[in-house]
Each structure stands twice: as C-alpha cells, then as structure tokens.
PDB file of C-alpha atoms in Angstrom:
ATOM      1  CA  MET A 313      65.263 106.002 100.483  1.00  0.00           C
ATOM      2  CA  ALA A 314      68.902 105.376  99.561  1.00  0.00           C
ATOM      3  CA  LEU A 315      70.614 108.325  97.874  1.00  0.00           C
ATOM      4  CA  TYR A 316      73.676 106.480  96.552  1.00  0.00           C
ATOM      5  CA  GLU A 317      73.211 104.829  93.155  1.00  0.00           C
ATOM      6  CA  SER A 318      75.921 102.181  93.062  1.00  0.00           C
ATOM      7  CA  THR A 319      75.784 101.250  89.382  1.00  0.00           C
ATOM      8  CA  ILE A 320      76.919 104.681  88.164  1.00  0.00           C
ATOM      9  CA  TRP A 321      80.071 104.679  90.296  1.00  0.00           C
ATOM     10  CA  THR A 322      80.756 100.967  89.893  1.00  0.00           C
ATOM     11  CA  ASP A 323      80.313 100.852  86.113  1.00  0.00           C
ATOM     12  CA  TYR A 324      82.661 103.796  85.613  1.00  0.00           C
ATOM     13  CA  HIS A 325      85.428 102.445  87.832  1.00  0.00           C
ATOM     14  CA  GLU A 326      85.109  98.872  86.567  1.00  0.00           C
ATOM     15  CA  GLY A 327      86.060 100.318  83.189  1.00  0.00           C
ATOM     16  CA  LYS A 328      89.268 101.684  84.708  1.00  0.00           C
ATOM     17  CA  ARG A 329      90.563  98.443  86.214  1.00  0.00           C
ATOM     18  CA  ALA A 330      94.088  99.036  84.888  1.00  0.00           C
ATOM     19  CA  ARG A 331      94.486 101.659  87.612  1.00  0.00           C
ATOM     20  CA  ASP A 332      94.170  98.872  90.199  1.00  0.00           C
ATOM     21  CA  ASP A 333      97.286  97.207  88.841  1.00  0.00           C
ATOM     22  CA  GLU A 334     100.513  97.624  90.811  1.00  0.00           C
ATOM     23  CA  ALA A 335     102.628  97.754  87.649  1.00  0.00           C
ATOM     24  CA  TYR A 336     100.559 100.678  86.311  1.00  0.00           C
ATOM     25  CA  TRP A 337     101.378 102.811  89.353  1.00  0.00           C
ATOM     26  CA  ASP A 338     104.982 101.617  89.519  1.00  0.00           C
ATOM     27  CA  ARG A 339     105.470 102.981  85.990  1.00  0.00           C
ATOM     28  CA  ARG A 340     104.032 106.346  87.013  1.00  0.00           C
ATOM     29  CA  ALA A 341     105.975 106.659  90.262  1.00  0.00           C
ATOM     30  CA  ALA A 342     108.888 108.726  88.933  1.00  0.00           C
ATOM     31  CA  GLY A 343     106.515 111.274  87.404  1.00  0.00           C
ATOM     32  CA  PHE A 344     104.634 111.597  90.686  1.00  0.00           C
ATOM     33  CA  ALA A 345     107.875 112.186  92.562  1.00  0.00           C
ATOM     34  CA  ARG A 346     108.878 115.001  90.192  1.00  0.00           C
ATOM     35  CA  HIS A 347     105.632 116.824  90.953  1.00  0.00           C
ATOM     36  CA  ALA A 348     105.555 116.153  94.704  1.00  0.00           C
ATOM     37  CA  GLY A 349     106.089 119.127  96.958  1.00  0.00           C
ATOM     38  CA  ALA A 350     104.533 122.378  98.032  1.00  0.00           C
ATOM     39  CA  SER A 351     101.313 123.360  96.276  1.00  0.00           C
ATOM     40  CA  ASN A 352      98.169 125.289  97.006  1.00  0.00           C
ATOM     41  CA  TYR A 353      96.274 121.998  97.122  1.00  0.00           C
ATOM     42  CA  ALA A 354      98.668 120.415  99.631  1.00  0.00           C
ATOM     43  CA  ARG A 355      98.652 123.444 101.925  1.00  0.00           C
ATOM     44  CA  GLU A 356      94.856 123.681 101.964  1.00  0.00           C
ATOM     45  CA  PHE A 357      94.407 119.938 102.474  1.00  0.00           C
ATOM     46  CA  VAL A 358      96.728 119.810 105.478  1.00  0.00           C
ATOM     47  CA  GLU A 359      95.161 122.937 106.984  1.00  0.00           C
ATOM     48  CA  LEU A 360      91.619 121.577 106.650  1.00  0.00           C
ATOM     49  CA  CYS A 361      92.634 118.315 108.345  1.00  0.00           C
ATOM     50  CA  ARG A 362      93.142 120.178 111.670  1.00  0.00           C
ATOM     51  CA  ILE A 363      95.907 117.794 112.761  1.00  0.00           C
ATOM     52  CA  ASN A 364      96.561 117.445 116.485  1.00  0.00           C
ATOM     53  CA  PRO A 365     100.310 117.019 117.160  1.00  0.00           C
ATOM     54  CA  ASN A 366      99.554 114.035 119.420  1.00  0.00           C
ATOM     55  CA  TRP A 367      97.606 112.189 116.737  1.00  0.00           C
ATOM     56  CA  THR A 368      98.638 109.230 114.639  1.00  0.00           C
ATOM     57  CA  VAL A 369      97.632 109.413 110.978  1.00  0.00           C
ATOM     58  CA  LEU A 370      96.860 106.786 108.338  1.00  0.00           C
ATOM     59  CA  ASP A 371      97.424 108.090 104.793  1.00  0.00           C
ATOM     60  CA  VAL A 372      95.569 105.823 102.354  1.00  0.00           C
ATOM     61  CA  GLY A 373      96.807 105.887  98.760  1.00  0.00           C
ATOM     62  CA  CYS A 374      99.794 107.964  99.841  1.00  0.00           C
ATOM     63  CA  GLY A 375     101.683 107.559  96.568  1.00  0.00           C
ATOM     64  CA  SER A 376     105.151 109.103  96.574  1.00  0.00           C
ATOM     65  CA  GLY A 377     104.289 111.313  99.547  1.00  0.00           C
ATOM     66  CA  SER A 378     102.932 114.571  98.132  1.00  0.00           C
ATOM     67  CA  LEU A 379     101.111 115.044 101.457  1.00  0.00           C
ATOM     68  CA  THR A 380     102.581 112.394 103.754  1.00  0.00           C
ATOM     69  CA  VAL A 381     105.796 114.193 104.672  1.00  0.00           C
ATOM     70  CA  ASP A 382     103.990 117.470 105.412  1.00  0.00           C
ATOM     71  CA  ILE A 383     101.444 115.631 107.557  1.00  0.00           C
ATOM     72  CA  ALA A 384     104.206 113.792 109.413  1.00  0.00           C
ATOM     73  CA  ARG A 385     105.731 117.116 110.461  1.00  0.00           C
ATOM     74  CA  LYS A 386     102.483 117.987 112.239  1.00  0.00           C
ATOM     75  CA  ALA A 387     101.574 114.581 113.720  1.00  0.00           C
ATOM     76  CA  ARG A 388     103.034 112.050 116.146  1.00  0.00           C
ATOM     77  CA  GLY A 389     103.430 109.518 113.354  1.00  0.00           C
ATOM     78  CA  VAL A 390     102.090 108.527 109.943  1.00  0.00           C
ATOM     79  CA  THR A 391     101.501 105.183 108.264  1.00  0.00           C
ATOM     80  CA  GLY A 392     101.273 105.449 104.490  1.00  0.00           C
ATOM     81  CA  ILE A 393      99.648 102.669 102.487  1.00  0.00           C
ATOM     82  CA  ASP A 394      99.698 102.278  98.729  1.00  0.00           C
ATOM     83  CA  ILE A 395      99.355  99.571  96.083  1.00  0.00           C
ATOM     84  CA  SER A 396     102.704 100.528  94.516  1.00  0.00           C
ATOM     85  CA  GLY A 397     105.985  99.458  96.053  1.00  0.00           C
ATOM     86  CA  ALA A 398     107.818 101.945  93.817  1.00  0.00           C
ATOM     87  CA  MET A 399     105.703 104.798  95.177  1.00  0.00           C
ATOM     88  CA  LEU A 400     106.409 103.742  98.753  1.00  0.00           C
ATOM     89  CA  ARG A 401     110.156 103.580  98.109  1.00  0.00           C
ATOM     90  CA  LEU A 402     110.084 107.122  96.740  1.00  0.00           C
ATOM     91  CA  LEU A 403     108.156 108.252  99.814  1.00  0.00           C
ATOM     92  CA  GLN A 404     110.748 106.689 102.098  1.00  0.00           C
ATOM     93  CA  ASP A 405     113.585 108.287 100.110  1.00  0.00           C
ATOM     94  CA  ARG A 406     111.941 111.700 100.353  1.00  0.00           C
ATOM     95  CA  ALA A 407     111.309 111.367 104.088  1.00  0.00           C
ATOM     96  CA  HIS A 408     114.947 110.380 104.650  1.00  0.00           C
ATOM     97  CA  ALA A 409     116.216 113.279 102.531  1.00  0.00           C
ATOM     98  CA  GLU A 410     114.096 115.749 104.506  1.00  0.00           C
ATOM     99  CA  GLY A 411     114.963 114.318 107.909  1.00  0.00           C
ATOM    100  CA  VAL A 412     111.467 113.057 108.709  1.00  0.00           C
ATOM    101  CA  ASP A 413     111.658 109.810 110.682  1.00  0.00           C
ATOM    102  CA  ASN A 414     108.091 109.167 111.882  1.00  0.00           C
ATOM    103  CA  ILE A 415     106.699 107.558 108.701  1.00  0.00           C
ATOM    104  CA  SER A 416     106.115 103.846 108.177  1.00  0.00           C
ATOM    105  CA  THR A 417     104.686 102.237 105.041  1.00  0.00           C
ATOM    106  CA  ILE A 418     102.535  99.242 104.147  1.00  0.00           C
ATOM    107  CA  LYS A 419     101.905  97.900 100.650  1.00  0.00           C
ATOM    108  CA  ALA A 420      98.160  97.267 100.328  1.00  0.00           C
ATOM    109  CA  ALA A 421      95.270  97.912  97.945  1.00  0.00           C
ATOM    110  CA  TRP A 422      91.665  98.909  98.569  1.00  0.00           C
ATOM    111  CA  GLU A 423      90.530  95.359  97.874  1.00  0.00           C
ATOM    112  CA  ASP A 424      93.027  93.695 100.231  1.00  0.00           C
ATOM    113  CA  ASP A 425      92.262  92.391 103.706  1.00  0.00           C
ATOM    114  CA  TRP A 426      93.607  95.306 105.729  1.00  0.00           C
ATOM    115  CA  ASP A 427      93.685  93.289 108.936  1.00  0.00           C
ATOM    116  CA  ALA A 428      95.882  90.653 107.277  1.00  0.00           C
ATOM    117  CA  ALA A 429      98.064  93.401 105.774  1.00  0.00           C
ATOM    118  CA  GLY A 430      98.613  94.926 109.212  1.00  0.00           C
ATOM    119  CA  VAL A 431      96.977  98.276 108.464  1.00  0.00           C
ATOM    120  CA  PRO A 432      96.637  99.994 111.858  1.00  0.00           C
ATOM    121  CA  ARG A 433      93.927 102.190 113.286  1.00  0.00           C
ATOM    122  CA  ALA A 434      94.820 105.861 113.666  1.00  0.00           C
ATOM    123  CA  ASP A 435      93.386 108.998 115.202  1.00  0.00           C
ATOM    124  CA  LEU A 436      93.069 110.595 111.775  1.00  0.00           C
ATOM    125  CA  VAL A 437      92.582 108.774 108.473  1.00  0.00           C
ATOM    126  CA  VAL A 438      93.212 110.715 105.266  1.00  0.00           C
ATOM    127  CA  GLU A 439      92.796 109.868 101.598  1.00  0.00           C
ATOM    128  CA  SER A 440      93.842 112.332  98.918  1.00  0.00           C
ATOM    129  CA  ARG A 441      92.587 111.900  95.345  1.00  0.00           C
ATOM    130  CA  ALA A 442      92.870 108.111  95.551  1.00  0.00           C
ATOM    131  CA  LEU A 443      89.286 106.777  95.670  1.00  0.00           C
ATOM    132  CA  LEU A 444      90.002 104.696  92.575  1.00  0.00           C
ATOM    133  CA  THR A 445      87.892 101.692  93.436  1.00  0.00           C
ATOM    134  CA  ALA A 446      84.680 100.228  92.076  1.00  0.00           C
ATOM    135  CA  ASP A 447      83.379  99.370  95.558  1.00  0.00           C
ATOM    136  CA  LEU A 448      82.803 102.790  97.102  1.00  0.00           C
ATOM    137  CA  PRO A 449      80.781 101.619 100.154  1.00  0.00           C
ATOM    138  CA  SER A 450      83.535  99.163 101.116  1.00  0.00           C
ATOM    139  CA  ALA A 451      86.255 101.806 100.700  1.00  0.00           C
ATOM    140  CA  LEU A 452      84.413 104.328 102.865  1.00  0.00           C
ATOM    141  CA  ALA A 453      83.727 101.656 105.483  1.00  0.00           C
ATOM    142  CA  LYS A 454      87.451 100.879 105.618  1.00  0.00           C
ATOM    143  CA  LEU A 455      88.378 104.532 106.059  1.00  0.00           C
ATOM    144  CA  ASP A 456      85.762 105.032 108.755  1.00  0.00           C
ATOM    145  CA  GLY A 457      86.617 101.782 110.517  1.00  0.00           C
ATOM    146  CA  ARG A 458      90.312 102.667 110.819  1.00  0.00           C
ATOM    147  CA  ALA A 459      89.688 106.151 112.260  1.00  0.00           C
ATOM    148  CA  ARG A 460      89.395 106.861 115.970  1.00  0.00           C
ATOM    149  CA  ARG A 461      88.640 110.578 115.720  1.00  0.00           C
ATOM    150  CA  ARG A 462      88.365 111.986 112.195  1.00  0.00           C
ATOM    151  CA  VAL A 463      88.342 111.114 108.489  1.00  0.00           C
ATOM    152  CA  CYS A 464      89.342 113.524 105.705  1.00  0.00           C
ATOM    153  CA  LEU A 465      89.285 112.714 102.005  1.00  0.00           C
ATOM    154  CA  THR A 466      89.252 114.435  98.663  1.00  0.00           C
ATOM    155  CA  THR A 467      87.635 113.406  95.433  1.00  0.00           C
ATOM    156  CA  VAL A 468      87.099 115.155  92.155  1.00  0.00           C
ATOM    157  CA  CYS A 469      84.434 117.727  91.395  1.00  0.00           C
ATOM    158  CA  GLY A 470      84.032 117.618  87.617  1.00  0.00           C
ATOM    159  CA  ASP A 471      86.699 116.302  85.252  1.00  0.00           C
ATOM    160  CA  LEU A 472      89.491 114.119  86.609  1.00  0.00           C
ATOM    161  CA  ALA A 473      92.782 115.958  87.014  1.00  0.00           C
ATOM    162  CA  TYR A 474      94.681 113.872  84.455  1.00  0.00           C
ATOM    163  CA  ASN A 475      92.055 114.383  81.732  1.00  0.00           C
ATOM    164  CA  ASP A 476      92.482 117.452  79.549  1.00  0.00           C
ATOM    165  CA  ARG A 477      89.093 118.074  77.963  1.00  0.00           C
ATOM    166  CA  ARG A 478      90.573 120.437  75.372  1.00  0.00           C
ATOM    167  CA  VAL A 479      92.879 117.702  74.071  1.00  0.00           C
ATOM    168  CA  VAL A 480      90.151 115.057  74.042  1.00  0.00           C
ATOM    169  CA  GLU A 481      87.775 117.273  72.080  1.00  0.00           C
ATOM    170  CA  ALA A 482      90.555 118.482  69.760  1.00  0.00           C
ATOM    171  CA  VAL A 483      91.138 114.940  68.479  1.00  0.00           C
ATOM    172  CA  GLY A 484      87.390 114.525  67.920  1.00  0.00           C
ATOM    173  CA  ARG A 485      86.419 112.502  70.960  1.00  0.00           C
ATOM    174  CA  THR A 486      83.932 113.162  73.736  1.00  0.00           C
ATOM    175  CA  LEU A 487      84.782 113.043  77.430  1.00  0.00           C
ATOM    176  CA  PRO A 488      81.971 111.813  79.674  1.00  0.00           C
ATOM    177  CA  HIS A 489      81.749 113.440  83.083  1.00  0.00           C
ATOM    178  CA  PRO A 490      82.876 110.954  85.749  1.00  0.00           C
ATOM    179  CA  PRO A 491      80.852 110.225  88.884  1.00  0.00           C
ATOM    180  CA  ASP A 492      82.182 112.749  91.347  1.00  0.00           C
ATOM    181  CA  TYR A 493      82.007 113.866  94.968  1.00  0.00           C
ATOM    182  CA  ILE A 494      78.222 113.893  95.297  1.00  0.00           C
ATOM    183  CA  HIS A 495      78.215 110.090  95.056  1.00  0.00           C
ATOM    184  CA  VAL A 496      80.587 109.967  98.027  1.00  0.00           C
ATOM    185  CA  VAL A 497      78.429 112.379 100.035  1.00  0.00           C
ATOM    186  CA  ASN A 498      75.296 110.362  99.247  1.00  0.00           C
ATOM    187  CA  CYS A 499      76.968 107.066 100.131  1.00  0.00           C
ATOM    188  CA  LEU A 500      78.085 108.491 103.474  1.00  0.00           C
ATOM    189  CA  TYR A 501      74.599 109.857 104.147  1.00  0.00           C
ATOM    190  CA  ASP A 502      73.161 106.391 103.581  1.00  0.00           C
ATOM    191  CA  ARG A 503      75.619 105.178 106.252  1.00  0.00           C
ATOM    192  CA  GLY A 504      74.344 107.802 108.676  1.00  0.00           C
ATOM    193  CA  VAL A 505      77.328 110.133 108.213  1.00  0.00           C
ATOM    194  CA  LYS A 506      76.527 113.799 107.623  1.00  0.00           C
ATOM    195  CA  ALA A 507      79.847 114.915 106.225  1.00  0.00           C
ATOM    196  CA  ASP A 508      81.209 118.428 105.923  1.00  0.00           C
ATOM    197  CA  VAL A 509      82.156 119.462 102.378  1.00  0.00           C
ATOM    198  CA  ARG A 510      84.631 122.177 101.380  1.00  0.00           C
ATOM    199  CA  PHE A 511      86.265 122.793  98.024  1.00  0.00           C
ATOM    200  CA  ILE A 512      89.896 123.172  96.977  1.00  0.00           C
ATOM    201  CA  SER A 513      90.686 124.631  93.560  1.00  0.00           C
ATOM    202  CA  SER A 514      94.034 124.126  91.900  1.00  0.00           C
ATOM    203  CA  ALA A 515      95.418 125.398  88.605  1.00  0.00           C
ATOM    204  CA  LYS A 516      98.478 124.122  86.809  1.00  0.00           C
ATOM    205  CA  LEU A 517     100.496 124.535  83.653  1.00  0.00           C
ATOM    206  CA  ASP A 518     101.407 121.189  82.125  1.00  0.00           C
ATOM    207  CA  ARG A 519     105.174 121.064  81.532  1.00  0.00           C
ATOM    208  CA  TYR A 520     107.217 118.443  79.703  1.00  0.00           C
ATOM    209  CA  PRO A 521     110.974 117.956  79.214  1.00  0.00           C
ATOM    210  CA  THR A 522     110.598 117.470  75.444  1.00  0.00           C
ATOM    211  CA  ARG A 523     107.953 117.761  72.757  1.00  0.00           C
ATOM    212  CA  ASP A 524     108.006 113.987  72.364  1.00  0.00           C
ATOM    213  CA  ALA A 525     107.369 113.621  76.097  1.00  0.00           C
ATOM    214  CA  ALA A 526     104.336 115.893  75.773  1.00  0.00           C
ATOM    215  CA  LYS A 527     103.028 113.868  72.853  1.00  0.00           C
ATOM    216  CA  SER A 528     103.590 110.583  74.692  1.00  0.00           C
ATOM    217  CA  SER A 529     101.850 111.886  77.815  1.00  0.00           C
ATOM    218  CA  LEU A 530      98.786 113.018  75.889  1.00  0.00           C
ATOM    219  CA  GLU A 531      98.648 109.768  73.910  1.00  0.00           C
ATOM    220  CA  ASN A 532      98.692 107.891  77.204  1.00  0.00           C
ATOM    221  CA  MET A 533      95.884 110.093  78.531  1.00  0.00           C
ATOM    222  CA  LEU A 534      93.866 109.327  75.395  1.00  0.00           C
ATOM    223  CA  GLY A 535      94.442 105.587  75.702  1.00  0.00           C
ATOM    224  CA  ASN A 536      97.222 104.953  73.139  1.00  0.00           C
ATOM    225  CA  ASP A 537      94.662 103.677  70.613  1.00  0.00           C
ATOM    226  CA  LEU A 538      94.493 106.711  68.352  1.00  0.00           C
ATOM    227  CA  ALA A 539      93.386 106.353  64.755  1.00  0.00           C
ATOM    228  CA  PRO A 540      95.564 108.010  62.065  1.00  0.00           C
ATOM    229  CA  ASP A 541      93.245 111.029  61.753  1.00  0.00           C
ATOM    230  CA  GLU A 542      93.240 111.465  65.538  1.00  0.00           C
ATOM    231  CA  ARG A 543      97.042 111.440  65.569  1.00  0.00           C
ATOM    232  CA  GLU A 544      97.038 114.184  62.938  1.00  0.00           C
ATOM    233  CA  ARG A 545      94.662 116.274  65.058  1.00  0.00           C
ATOM    234  CA  LEU A 546      96.859 115.717  68.110  1.00  0.00           C
ATOM    235  CA  GLU A 547      99.931 116.924  66.194  1.00  0.00           C
ATOM    236  CA  ALA A 548      98.001 120.013  65.100  1.00  0.00           C
ATOM    237  CA  PHE A 549      96.949 120.643  68.700  1.00  0.00           C
ATOM    238  CA  LEU A 550     100.558 120.408  69.870  1.00  0.00           C
ATOM    239  CA  ASP A 551     101.648 122.839  67.146  1.00  0.00           C
ATOM    240  CA  ARG A 552      99.031 125.352  68.324  1.00  0.00           C
ATOM    241  CA  HIS A 553      99.309 125.033  72.083  1.00  0.00           C
ATOM    242  CA  LEU A 554     102.771 123.734  73.010  1.00  0.00           C
ATOM    243  CA  VAL A 555     105.394 126.422  73.645  1.00  0.00           C
ATOM    244  CA  ARG A 556     109.091 126.005  74.367  1.00  0.00           C
ATOM    245  CA  GLU A 557     110.303 127.975  77.387  1.00  0.00           C
ATOM    246  CA  ALA A 558     113.722 129.561  77.854  1.00  0.00           C
ATOM    247  CA  SER A 559     114.581 126.682  80.202  1.00  0.00           C
ATOM    248  CA  GLY A 560     114.135 124.249  77.318  1.00  0.00           C
ATOM    249  CA  GLN A 561     110.974 122.732  78.752  1.00  0.00           C
ATOM    250  CA  TRP A 562     107.749 122.578  76.780  1.00  0.00           C
ATOM    251  CA  VAL A 563     104.529 123.946  78.264  1.00  0.00           C
ATOM    252  CA  LYS A 564     100.905 124.213  77.191  1.00  0.00           C
ATOM    253  CA  ASP A 565      99.834 127.799  76.625  1.00  0.00           C
ATOM    254  CA  TYR A 566      96.877 127.525  79.011  1.00  0.00           C
ATOM    255  CA  GLU A 567      96.267 126.565  82.625  1.00  0.00           C
ATOM    256  CA  ARG A 568      94.065 123.657  83.615  1.00  0.00           C
ATOM    257  CA  ARG A 569      91.880 124.045  86.694  1.00  0.00           C
ATOM    258  CA  THR A 570      90.691 121.156  88.828  1.00  0.00           C
ATOM    259  CA  ASP A 571      88.206 121.426  91.681  1.00  0.00           C
ATOM    260  CA  TRP A 572      88.418 118.944  94.549  1.00  0.00           C
ATOM    261  CA  ALA A 573      85.798 118.262  97.198  1.00  0.00           C
ATOM    262  CA  PHE A 574      87.310 117.978 100.690  1.00  0.00           C
ATOM    263  CA  ILE A 575      84.947 115.705 102.615  1.00  0.00           C
ATOM    264  CA  SER A 576      85.386 115.193 106.360  1.00  0.00           C
ATOM    265  CA  TRP A 577      83.593 113.870 109.396  1.00  0.00           C
ATOM    266  CA  ASP A 578      84.359 113.446 113.087  1.00  0.00           C
ATOM    267  CA  LYS A 579      83.825 110.206 114.994  1.00  0.00           C
TER     268      LYS A 579
END
C-alpha cells in the first residue's frame, strides 16, 4: 500500500505557484544575501552531509549561497542551481569575495529538463529548504537520479520558516499546518528508499532596518490583501512586540523557532 498521499502535498503547493516565478525570487535575493552566513542550521547541515573532500556536489535551490560556499570549502567542486539569476549572481559575488573558486552555477527550476539545462551528476546532491514544488515524486527522482553516492535534503517540520503564527493569529486569521517532512519520507519509502531522518532546530530574532520595513515584511507574509480591521490589528501587534535597539534596528521581542527534518540516503 502506498504511504504517500499526493493530493495533500500537491494541492498545498499548487496554491503557492508564485514561488515558482523567477521574478519573485529575484526580488527577495538581496534579503537572502543579508542573512547568508554562519548559523547553527548551516553548521549542522554541512556536518550531517559527511562530505568527502574528493566529492563533487550539486546544490539544488542554492539561492544566494547560504550553504554553497561552506560546502565548496570541503568538496572538490560544487554546482549550484537555482531558478533566480539574481540569487546566482549574489552567490558568485560572495564566492569571489571569499576566495572560493570551485563553484559553478546553472539557472534551472524543478520543472525544467535538467538534461537540456546541463545539470550534471555529482557524488553528493543536497537540497536545503527548497522543496517548493507541487510534484514531489518528480523532484525526489531528480535528486536521486543526479546523485552517485548520497542525497541530503531538508524540509520543514511544522510551520514554514517565513510564517509567523503569532502575527497571523493576531490579525484574526488562521494558519493551516503545511504538509511537512513525513510526506517526503513516505514518498521515498514508496520508491524503495529507507531514508535516515535527523532534526535541526534553529531560533532567530526577526530584525528590520526600520519600523516601516517590519510592517512591509509582515504584510508581505500575510499576502498584502489585508482588510482595514486586519491592518489595525497588525499596527497594534507592532506596537506591542516591535522594539528599537540601540543600533537603530527594530526587532521583535520574541524568538521564532523552526524545526527542520534532515533526510538522507546513500546510493
């Protein structure tokens, strides 16, 4: 009996099709670059990958390189692929600035023909927090098919990292729980893959350069379609929970925790 129920995953991600658009990620690239760098999540991810220094690595959905540069320091070479040209340019700029010269990039999406795009096979294939596709079986088949030795990926366990449940509920909305890692595990099991699952927990304080930037960010998270009463509740939430630091930045007065499932299998 199949364990993976495709309609749950597919229906959820079909409703998020804007995330498949290159322009959407191009607009977000600068923000990703500001937050790229050392973190508990990045350190644990790279450690769990068990990278052999002679291996080549394919980093799928690499973004602006929050992991790619660190991986490249431990591997023979890395190819990063992403839907966003702006993200890839930021990755290349970061690699150049840090003296890392074994990274190449390819612009491609999950739905593209990876053979036609020139996506290579690699000893290790990684995907970090980028399984944003309605066709999960196809995505996992692509990851597995490109790997010679090992596949490592992360996906959410619980709420998505960019959703702040406290904000959503404060404006009077509900936040459905998204389909999470167990769907990936079940889909792999149906393919005959008995994957190993570990968990990485990360906590962060949301910081913003200005109060208006905080408001704009939360409006974007909520969908930018707020009714007048919801906007009033959002303003009240900001008054209660947004604090100005000595640096001039604005920060929420609480940490948000996200749990990620690190799923891996050997070939």
